XYZ file of C-alpha atoms in Angstrom:
629
model
C 16.276 -22.448 9.323
C 15.367 -26.137 9.301
C 11.990 -27.447 10.274
C 13.447 -29.365 13.213
C 15.543 -26.568 14.696
C 14.412 -23.786 16.980
C 12.749 -20.746 15.441
C 16.001 -18.785 15.091
C 16.283 -14.986 15.201
C 13.815 -14.370 12.386
C 11.365 -16.951 13.711
C 11.512 -15.585 17.247
C 10.887 -12.102 15.888
C 7.853 -13.274 13.944
C 6.479 -15.154 16.925
C 7.086 -12.199 19.221
C 5.399 -9.861 16.748
C 2.459 -12.207 16.493
C 2.079 -12.433 20.273
C 2.373 -8.676 20.699
C -0.167 -7.902 17.989
C -2.410 -10.690 19.177
C -1.871 -9.244 22.662
C -3.956 -12.205 23.444
C -5.692 -10.150 22.106
C -5.608 -6.389 21.466
C -7.971 -4.050 19.576
C -11.313 -5.617 20.286
C -10.341 -8.998 21.750
C -10.663 -9.903 25.396
C -7.407 -10.321 27.321
C -6.667 -13.693 28.879
C -5.635 -12.308 32.250
C -7.932 -14.328 34.475
C -8.975 -17.975 34.614
C -12.564 -17.038 33.758
C -11.652 -15.101 30.602
C -13.500 -16.273 27.522
C -14.500 -15.249 24.020
C -16.939 -12.357 23.818
C -19.793 -14.526 22.514
C -20.597 -18.075 21.400
C -20.334 -16.849 17.802
C -16.812 -15.503 18.419
C -15.889 -18.824 20.049
C -17.175 -20.645 16.964
C -15.122 -18.382 14.697
C -12.054 -19.115 16.816
C -12.638 -22.876 16.563
C -13.174 -22.579 12.831
C -9.906 -20.678 12.386
C -8.014 -23.362 14.306
C -9.579 -25.995 12.064
C -8.550 -24.035 8.983
C -4.988 -23.809 10.241
C -5.061 -27.570 10.724
C -6.272 -27.980 7.131
C -3.490 -25.712 5.922
C -0.988 -27.720 7.924
C -2.286 -30.969 6.423
C -2.080 -29.613 2.876
C 1.484 -28.453 3.471
C 2.255 -31.883 4.892
C 1.065 -33.491 1.663
C 3.209 -31.050 -0.311
C 6.208 -31.794 1.912
C 5.799 -35.547 1.342
C 5.682 -34.950 -2.395
C 8.866 -32.878 -2.424
C 11.173 -34.988 -0.224
C 14.515 -34.881 -2.067
C 15.300 -38.556 -1.402
C 12.010 -39.758 -2.926
C 11.471 -40.393 -6.640
C 11.105 -37.116 -8.544
C 7.417 -36.134 -8.755
C 5.703 -34.741 -11.818
C 5.660 -30.954 -11.916
C 1.866 -31.035 -12.378
C 1.430 -32.998 -9.146
C 3.582 -30.589 -7.143
C 1.770 -27.584 -8.572
C -1.611 -29.112 -7.822
C -0.556 -29.742 -4.205
C 0.732 -26.174 -4.005
C -2.638 -24.901 -5.260
C -4.464 -26.913 -2.578
C -2.213 -25.448 0.116
C -2.731 -21.928 -1.212
C -6.497 -22.478 -1.230
C -6.317 -23.462 2.447
C -4.164 -20.412 3.170
C -6.607 -18.079 1.416
C -9.522 -19.456 3.424
C -7.606 -18.715 6.631
C -6.041 -15.465 5.412
C -8.475 -12.992 6.994
C -7.711 -13.924 10.607
C -4.075 -14.783 9.890
C -3.532 -11.225 8.698
C -5.347 -9.591 11.608
C -4.458 -11.975 14.447
C -0.856 -12.923 13.545
C 0.372 -10.402 10.953
C 4.047 -11.199 11.473
C 3.451 -14.835 10.640
C 1.151 -13.913 7.745
C 3.910 -11.775 6.272
C 6.364 -14.661 6.565
C 3.853 -17.002 4.928
C 2.978 -14.718 2.029
C 5.563 -11.956 1.668
C 6.979 -10.984 -1.757
C 9.622 -13.268 -3.238
C 12.305 -10.636 -2.702
C 15.202 -10.350 -0.252
C 14.573 -7.977 2.655
C 16.357 -5.987 5.319
C 14.547 -5.657 8.637
C 15.470 -2.100 9.606
C 13.167 -2.233 12.628
C 15.518 -4.811 14.109
C 18.593 -2.777 13.206
C 19.603 -5.254 10.509
C 21.736 -4.290 7.532
C 22.229 -7.746 6.027
C 19.627 -8.988 3.598
C 17.423 -11.973 4.343
C 16.482 -14.278 1.490
C 12.805 -14.478 0.538
C 10.605 -17.168 2.045
C 6.972 -18.215 2.021
C 4.357 -19.106 -0.557
C 5.541 -16.571 -3.117
C 9.149 -17.748 -2.844
C 7.942 -21.319 -3.327
C 5.758 -20.269 -6.247
C 8.819 -18.782 -7.957
C 10.481 -22.208 -7.674
C 7.516 -23.929 -9.348
C 6.629 -21.437 -12.128
C 7.142 -20.872 -15.000
C 9.457 -23.901 -14.884
C 9.846 -26.205 -11.908
C 13.222 -25.830 -10.217
C 15.561 -28.785 -10.329
C 16.821 -27.847 -6.858
C 14.560 -30.231 -4.945
C 16.216 -29.425 -1.621
C 15.329 -25.738 -2.018
C 11.723 -26.604 -2.838
C 11.383 -28.932 0.140
C 13.068 -26.463 2.497
C 10.587 -23.769 1.519
C 7.686 -26.098 2.292
C 9.112 -26.985 5.719
C 9.503 -23.297 6.503
C 5.857 -22.766 5.684
C 4.944 -25.623 8.011
C 6.935 -24.050 10.842
C 5.185 -20.703 10.405
C 1.749 -22.331 10.433
C 2.634 -24.126 13.664
C 3.539 -20.765 15.207
C 0.297 -19.209 14.009
C -1.689 -22.037 15.555
C 0.218 -21.696 18.833
C -0.691 -18.018 19.090
C -4.270 -18.573 17.934
C -4.820 -21.362 20.447
C -4.084 -18.913 23.281
C -6.136 -16.089 21.767
C -9.580 -14.910 22.791
C -11.800 -13.456 20.095
C -14.329 -10.667 20.197
C -17.136 -10.294 17.683
C -15.801 -6.998 16.429
C -12.383 -8.532 15.721
C -13.823 -11.260 13.513
C -15.986 -8.831 11.564
C -13.066 -6.456 11.193
C -10.998 -9.309 9.754
C -13.775 -10.014 7.244
C -14.005 -6.355 6.261
C -10.260 -6.090 5.720
C -10.146 -9.309 3.714
C -12.809 -8.067 1.317
C -10.756 -4.896 0.832
C -7.584 -6.960 0.390
C -9.287 -8.940 -2.376
C -10.524 -5.768 -4.105
C -7.131 -4.034 -4.048
C -4.284 -6.553 -3.925
C -5.866 -9.865 -4.896
C -7.574 -8.635 -8.052
C -4.258 -7.212 -9.303
C -2.424 -10.520 -8.845
C -0.212 -9.009 -6.151
C 0.570 -12.274 -4.363
C 0.428 -14.690 -7.296
C 2.922 -13.081 -9.687
C 4.373 -16.278 -11.172
C 1.469 -18.765 -11.190
C -1.142 -16.067 -11.955
C -3.800 -17.919 -9.955
C -5.425 -14.782 -8.569
C -8.955 -15.622 -9.737
C -9.376 -18.994 -7.981
C -7.544 -17.650 -4.940
C -9.967 -14.724 -4.709
C -12.841 -17.208 -4.752
C -11.244 -19.134 -1.879
C -10.695 -15.906 0.103
C -14.341 -14.927 -0.293
C -15.381 -18.413 0.759
C -13.195 -17.925 3.817
C -15.032 -14.703 4.696
C -18.403 -16.397 4.314
C -17.369 -19.142 6.704
C -15.951 -16.617 9.122
C -19.309 -14.838 9.429
C -21.440 -17.993 9.402
C -21.797 -18.096 13.232
C -23.783 -14.828 13.023
C -26.274 -16.095 10.408
C -29.894 -15.402 11.198
C -30.647 -11.711 10.658
C -31.872 -10.941 7.149
C -29.092 -8.418 6.525
C -26.455 -11.034 7.358
C -28.064 -13.516 5.000
C -28.187 -10.883 2.230
C -24.463 -10.313 2.695
C -23.775 -14.043 2.509
C -25.816 -14.407 -0.682
C -24.041 -11.446 -2.263
C -20.623 -12.880 -1.380
C -21.594 -16.242 -2.840
C -22.689 -14.525 -6.060
C -19.471 -12.512 -6.095
C -17.373 -15.676 -5.977
C -19.510 -17.348 -8.665
C -19.058 -14.352 -10.946
C -15.349 -15.174 -11.260
C -14.546 -17.492 -14.144
C -11.711 -19.193 -12.289
C -10.817 -21.381 -15.267
C -9.937 -18.540 -17.621
C -6.621 -16.714 -17.922
C -6.608 -13.752 -15.507
C -5.674 -11.243 -18.220
C -8.845 -12.201 -20.094
C -11.135 -11.390 -17.179
C -13.077 -8.150 -16.937
C -11.739 -7.383 -13.490
C -13.042 -3.824 -13.434
C -16.644 -4.900 -14.005
C -16.298 -7.646 -11.405
C -15.219 -5.040 -8.877
C -17.973 -2.576 -9.735
C -20.857 -5.031 -10.164
C -20.023 -7.668 -7.587
C -17.145 -7.210 -5.131
C -17.761 -3.636 -4.000
C -21.590 -3.861 -3.807
C -21.229 -6.996 -1.675
C -18.720 -5.309 0.630
C -21.090 -2.363 1.023
C -23.648 -4.710 2.568
C -21.309 -5.522 5.442
C -22.042 -2.465 7.677
C -25.789 -3.186 7.716
C -25.115 -6.878 8.386
C -22.770 -6.005 11.243
C -25.395 -3.728 12.794
C -28.064 -6.419 12.427
C -25.749 -8.854 14.196
C -25.283 -6.233 16.961
C -21.506 -6.194 16.525
C -19.773 -2.914 17.493
C -17.182 -1.160 15.362
C -13.494 -1.186 16.318
C -12.696 1.933 18.331
C -9.230 2.760 16.985
C -8.322 5.444 14.445
C -7.089 4.250 11.064
C -6.158 5.707 7.664
C -9.035 3.745 6.124
C -11.903 4.774 8.376
C -13.648 1.958 10.216
C -16.969 3.518 9.180
C -16.211 3.236 5.441
C -17.466 0.063 3.779
C -14.736 0.024 1.117
C -11.579 2.047 0.406
C -13.222 3.165 -2.852
C -16.049 5.052 -1.130
C -16.273 8.821 -0.755
C -14.723 9.973 2.518
C -13.061 6.606 3.080
C -9.733 8.046 4.264
C -8.680 9.951 7.363
C -5.478 11.783 6.457
C -4.967 12.758 10.104
C -4.431 9.104 10.966
C -0.968 9.561 9.414
C -0.310 12.693 11.507
C 2.732 12.966 13.737
C 0.426 14.262 16.488
C -1.841 11.584 17.933
C -5.490 12.565 18.160
C -5.076 15.601 15.936
C -8.255 17.220 14.614
C -9.208 19.213 11.531
C -9.638 22.962 12.006
C -10.429 25.442 9.227
C -8.410 28.135 10.997
C -5.359 25.870 11.056
C -5.704 24.998 7.366
C -6.051 28.683 6.499
C -2.953 29.536 8.518
C -1.020 26.731 6.840
C -2.075 28.015 3.444
C -0.617 31.406 4.293
C 2.632 29.903 5.591
C 2.917 27.713 2.481
C 3.086 30.871 0.351
C 5.327 32.854 2.705
C 9.025 33.282 1.767
C 9.795 34.144 5.396
C 10.401 30.450 5.934
C 13.442 30.478 3.663
C 16.811 31.738 4.790
C 17.085 34.508 2.193
C 13.375 35.306 2.240
C 13.197 34.641 -1.496
C 11.528 31.239 -1.716
C 8.338 29.701 -0.344
C 6.919 26.202 -0.491
C 4.801 27.420 -3.398
C 7.917 28.225 -5.412
C 8.457 24.552 -6.199
C 4.866 23.388 -5.717
C 2.843 25.778 -7.843
C -0.933 25.349 -7.439
C -1.572 26.141 -11.108
C 0.780 23.274 -12.070
C -0.948 20.666 -9.878
C 1.444 21.667 -7.086
C 4.558 20.776 -9.116
C 6.940 23.156 -10.876
C 6.906 21.596 -14.347
C 10.684 21.083 -14.306
C 12.615 17.852 -14.650
C 14.405 18.784 -11.420
C 13.588 21.681 -9.105
C 16.068 24.528 -9.016
C 18.357 24.371 -5.964
C 19.457 27.443 -4.052
C 22.794 29.009 -5.049
C 25.738 27.077 -3.661
C 23.782 23.811 -3.431
C 25.760 20.599 -3.205
C 23.937 18.779 -5.961
C 20.812 18.635 -8.129
C 17.384 18.322 -6.558
C 14.799 15.746 -7.536
C 11.618 16.197 -9.507
C 9.009 18.061 -7.437
C 6.049 15.692 -6.894
C 2.472 16.891 -6.754
C 1.202 17.681 -3.267
C -2.367 16.750 -4.160
C -3.207 13.745 -1.956
C 0.254 13.949 -0.360
C -1.426 13.414 3.008
C -2.651 9.980 1.922
C 0.585 8.033 2.191
C 2.688 6.400 4.877
C 5.999 8.057 3.940
C 7.181 11.304 2.405
C 9.981 12.173 -0.044
C 11.166 9.973 -2.880
C 13.548 8.194 -0.510
C 10.844 7.823 2.199
C 12.977 9.587 4.802
C 10.036 11.270 6.553
C 7.166 9.394 8.144
C 4.777 12.361 8.315
C 4.015 15.674 6.665
C 5.104 17.469 9.839
C 8.546 15.904 9.514
C 8.655 16.683 5.822
C 8.040 20.389 6.527
C 10.939 20.440 8.987
C 13.262 18.753 6.493
C 12.419 21.055 3.582
C 12.683 24.283 5.554
C 16.071 23.360 7.002
C 17.460 21.713 3.850
C 20.467 23.703 2.669
C 19.620 23.067 -0.994
C 15.890 23.769 -0.846
C 14.990 26.582 1.581
C 17.935 26.968 3.955
C 15.642 28.401 6.599
C 14.965 28.096 10.314
C 11.659 27.298 11.957
C 12.955 28.799 15.191
C 13.713 32.073 13.426
C 10.388 32.087 11.600
C 8.530 31.410 14.859
C 10.185 34.447 16.491
C 9.253 36.594 13.518
C 5.611 35.477 13.521
C 5.364 35.868 17.297
C 6.486 39.485 16.921
C 3.695 40.163 14.408
C 0.422 40.688 16.361
C -1.855 39.631 13.495
C 0.060 36.392 12.925
C 0.277 35.670 16.656
C -3.519 35.939 16.850
C -3.914 33.555 13.942
C -1.721 30.972 15.645
C -3.715 31.384 18.858
C -6.982 30.799 16.964
C -5.620 27.858 14.976
C -4.311 26.034 18.030
C -6.769 27.099 20.701
C -6.789 24.547 23.481
C -3.375 23.094 22.648
C 0.201 23.769 23.722
C 0.897 25.542 20.429
C -1.266 28.635 20.997
C 1.974 30.541 21.220
C 4.004 30.478 18.015
C 6.357 27.512 18.026
C 8.328 25.658 15.339
C 6.013 22.686 15.819
C 2.968 24.907 15.338
C 4.367 26.021 11.977
C 4.927 22.406 10.970
C 1.444 21.387 12.061
C -0.238 24.282 10.261
C 1.477 23.618 6.926
C 0.793 19.899 7.314
C -2.889 20.676 7.922
C -2.994 22.661 4.692
C -1.295 19.870 2.747
C -3.800 17.345 4.084
C -6.606 19.568 2.870
C -5.375 19.076 -0.710
C -7.272 15.807 -0.952
C -8.872 15.081 -4.312
C -10.519 11.683 -4.741
C -13.381 12.512 -7.094
C -11.773 11.665 -10.427
C -13.720 9.875 -13.172
C -12.239 6.612 -11.860
C -13.643 7.262 -8.386
C -17.079 8.117 -9.705
C -17.133 4.944 -11.800
C -16.211 2.791 -8.820
C -19.077 4.393 -6.871
C -21.665 3.538 -9.508
C -21.495 6.207 -12.227
C -21.223 3.867 -15.214
C -20.797 6.786 -17.645
C -17.672 8.136 -15.932
C -15.229 5.975 -17.949
C -15.246 5.422 -21.691
C -14.492 2.129 -23.443
C -10.760 2.846 -23.838
C -10.427 3.700 -20.150
C -12.243 0.524 -19.139
C -9.905 -1.522 -21.320
C -6.990 0.344 -19.747
C -8.276 -0.462 -16.262
C -8.148 -4.180 -17.010
C -4.620 -3.795 -18.375
C -3.705 -1.936 -15.176
C -5.031 -4.843 -13.101
C -3.714 -7.520 -15.431
C -1.227 -7.663 -18.272
C 0.520 -4.351 -17.481
C 0.833 -5.259 -13.761
C 0.523 -1.611 -12.642
C -1.791 -2.527 -9.764
C 0.833 -4.705 -8.079
C 2.820 -1.586 -7.090
C 0.476 1.391 -7.592
C -2.261 -0.018 -5.388
C -5.860 0.960 -6.008
C -7.578 3.166 -5.052
C -4.868 5.643 -4.019
C -2.443 4.428 -6.745
C 0.593 4.996 -4.524
C 2.708 2.399 -2.715
C 0.932 2.576 0.642
C -0.190 -1.011 1.081
C -3.906 -1.742 1.591
C -5.943 -2.557 3.545
C -4.069 -1.224 6.613
C -2.371 1.615 4.694
C 0.466 1.902 7.218
C 3.415 0.595 5.166
C 5.048 2.351 2.220
C 6.520 0.184 -0.529
C 9.759 1.171 -2.232
C 10.849 -0.271 -5.566
C 14.033 -0.544 -7.613
C 13.071 -0.083 -11.240
C 16.307 1.128 -12.847
C 15.484 4.691 -13.912
C 17.981 5.819 -16.575
C 19.979 9.034 -16.465
C 18.807 9.994 -19.965
C 15.861 9.013 -22.135
C 17.579 6.449 -24.348
C 16.182 3.020 -25.160
C 19.339 0.932 -25.339
C 22.735 1.079 -23.676
C 21.317 3.241 -20.862
C 23.118 4.227 -17.657
C 21.291 4.219 -14.349
C 20.649 7.613 -12.793
C 23.334 8.076 -10.102
C 20.781 9.048 -7.421
C 20.685 5.967 -5.170
C 17.419 6.887 -3.447
C 16.941 5.350 -0.032
C 20.156 3.360 -0.406
C 22.111 6.589 -0.724
C 20.826 7.521 2.720
C 21.036 4.166 4.514
C 24.123 2.782 2.702
C 22.435 -0.636 2.703
C 23.335 -2.402 -0.573
C 19.892 -3.973 -0.959
C 18.300 -0.501 -0.926
C 20.495 1.144 -3.577
C 18.379 2.894 -6.219
C 15.144 2.227 -4.316
C 12.444 4.876 -4.381
C 9.002 5.217 -2.865
C 6.196 4.259 -5.231
C 4.486 7.578 -6.035
C 0.834 8.187 -6.761
C -0.118 8.277 -10.426
C -3.197 10.363 -9.676
C -3.135 13.565 -11.733
C -0.257 12.199 -13.824
C -1.922 13.883 -16.795
C -0.945 17.237 -15.226
C 2.362 16.446 -13.499
C 4.927 15.817 -16.264
C 7.863 15.276 -16.408
C 8.064 11.912 -14.671
C 10.372 9.832 -12.441
C 12.512 11.182 -9.614
C 14.849 12.800 -12.157
C 12.192 13.956 -14.632
C 13.746 11.843 -17.389
C 10.480 11.161 -19.234
C 8.309 13.903 -20.679
C 5.204 11.910 -21.660
C 3.029 9.149 -20.249
C 3.729 7.067 -23.344
C 7.452 7.154 -22.549
C 6.770 6.000 -19.002
C 4.575 3.145 -20.212
C 7.211 2.173 -22.771
C 9.836 2.044 -19.990
C 7.757 -0.469 -18.053
C 6.830 -2.336 -21.226
C 10.488 -3.191 -21.950
C 11.121 -4.387 -18.372
C 12.388 -1.209 -16.729
C 16.097 -0.596 -16.454
C 16.909 -4.211 -17.285
C 15.258 -3.783 -20.676
C 17.376 -0.706 -21.356
C 20.638 -2.505 -20.640
C 20.971 -1.424 -16.982
C 22.153 -4.323 -14.835
C 21.045 -3.808 -11.238
C 21.558 -6.642 -8.799
C 18.298 -6.065 -6.961
C 15.803 -4.664 -9.488
C 12.394 -5.374 -7.936
C 10.484 -4.625 -11.136
C 10.209 -7.887 -13.106
C 12.579 -7.618 -16.087
C 10.187 -9.435 -18.429
C 8.737 -7.510 -21.323
C 5.020 -6.842 -21.041
C 4.529 -7.046 -24.827
C 1.905 -4.301 -24.870
C 0.577 -3.372 -28.288
C 0.396 0.243 -29.426
C -3.349 0.176 -28.787
C -2.895 -1.277 -25.316
C -0.382 1.418 -24.406
C -2.871 4.010 -25.617
C -5.687 2.480 -23.548
C -3.498 2.326 -20.457
C -2.605 6.003 -20.814
C -6.304 6.804 -21.200
C -7.054 5.001 -17.933
C -4.275 6.852 -16.121
C -5.884 10.114 -17.249
C -9.088 8.952 -15.551
C -7.342 9.635 -12.222
C -7.309 13.385 -12.883
C -8.892 15.471 -10.131
C -7.109 18.780 -9.629
C -9.798 20.455 -7.529
C -7.229 21.975 -5.113
C -5.688 23.906 -8.038
C -8.812 26.036 -8.225
C -8.309 27.462 -4.749
C -6.027 30.514 -5.057
C -3.257 30.903 -2.522
C -3.458 33.962 -0.242
C -1.008 36.809 -0.599
C 2.072 36.018 1.456
C 1.907 37.482 4.952
C 5.064 39.451 4.326
């Protein structure tokens, strides 16, 4: 798409998405439906004007970069182009908070990963090439591309997206709560994605960019200055930005201590500042609760926000019923297997096998059984992400011919004919349509039990909440490797360590890493399981798998979807050599960077020690009830 042409299919989709999400505006913003409509307060109006000015600054910086990269002009020095890129990125980071909340479709186009994509929501099957800041960064680092037309085209695309963002923003009306929500989410984005270098993989400029993002948040909240709590927040954010040594190499920074001593304490001042400014909370339900200051805090997540049933509530009777059904072989066709057969509580809800045992007559091997601890805290289920909720996962497993070969309809009839079980269903679903035993009631009960298996009180969690004795020196060193040199945090996002992307936690990332069929270290063959691509038949998705949680990895060996690795050290070694590419597996679309990490033996040991700091197997200590049959 050229800068002078119309937006094209992709551009129209981004603009439409931006307008819909903006709703002019939804979720806390007034709607421009009458001539007298206005922003909710003078402070919100000032924030709106400031955001427009920041978009203008971003546009001007991109204009300077475009002038520098015109193919017909004399070739510029690489240092000059990179410096102009850095100025444009600084302007983007200062505007990022409201770009992400107000126009997320455009924000994704501006700063999406430098990887080809397929937009399944639009019914596409053909891949789209990467675009945006990260695609441009890959053309400038580590060596500047000699394809000057490609560099200039990428800049003009960025300019077009900024123009669209400004068009939507100009027509938007802001509410106080929207601006504060954008600030809250940006601070979480910095503490989860930014600190790991998620969106600066080639240039590795995450430290100065974090400082610019924090500066953007400070400016965003400046119209509400006055109350002491707001001023304390501003001072803490200023100190947080100063605490970053933006001139040093990011892998030399103590990122963990910066999070614990500066970023998270500052973010925890935001609720009191918001109350002092008399700004209400957003009123929608989210995976990361609007009442939680940071995603690292105790009770920060609402697993029911991922439920298939809108407005669902927690009920002890429903969890207890689901626990019973989880252990009941009546759900399988032959009455010989329960959910607990492959997810054994004593084994951290795995089965300890490389691959779970299929039923007789199965068509092929099963995958490695993942832990169910924290399985409710993710935006997709199964290794190939084929289920969007736990309720759907239960349906799939029960009816899968290789796994349980059962029938929820048949099980519902059986439970309905058992007076004691019928009463339990009535108690568990009192006041809903599922008081009688239905297949959906079974799904909802088991899902409720699975969501109760939440365990977020590992040594890592306690350290992030202020217990400075919870991690030892090796684990702290490992944490900085995780967020730096080892690049773990760019896929296994903190704090959940799965691929559900913060701070919204509504999108599940899948990766192509090239898992081998056998544990050899040269001349390997890729495992034939094609993951999501085997289901969709889209070439770009072949061998792609959902990024799993590494919480409780100490207790959940063997690893990978095929159980090929028996130890954490083997897994770390696999990533250290560059994944499948380092083993001799040539995949066209490996998303894991093929570069060697060059971890020393001591660094691999420290990283494994940090991974063990995610161990919290509290749900294992709760014995399952005797099966109802």
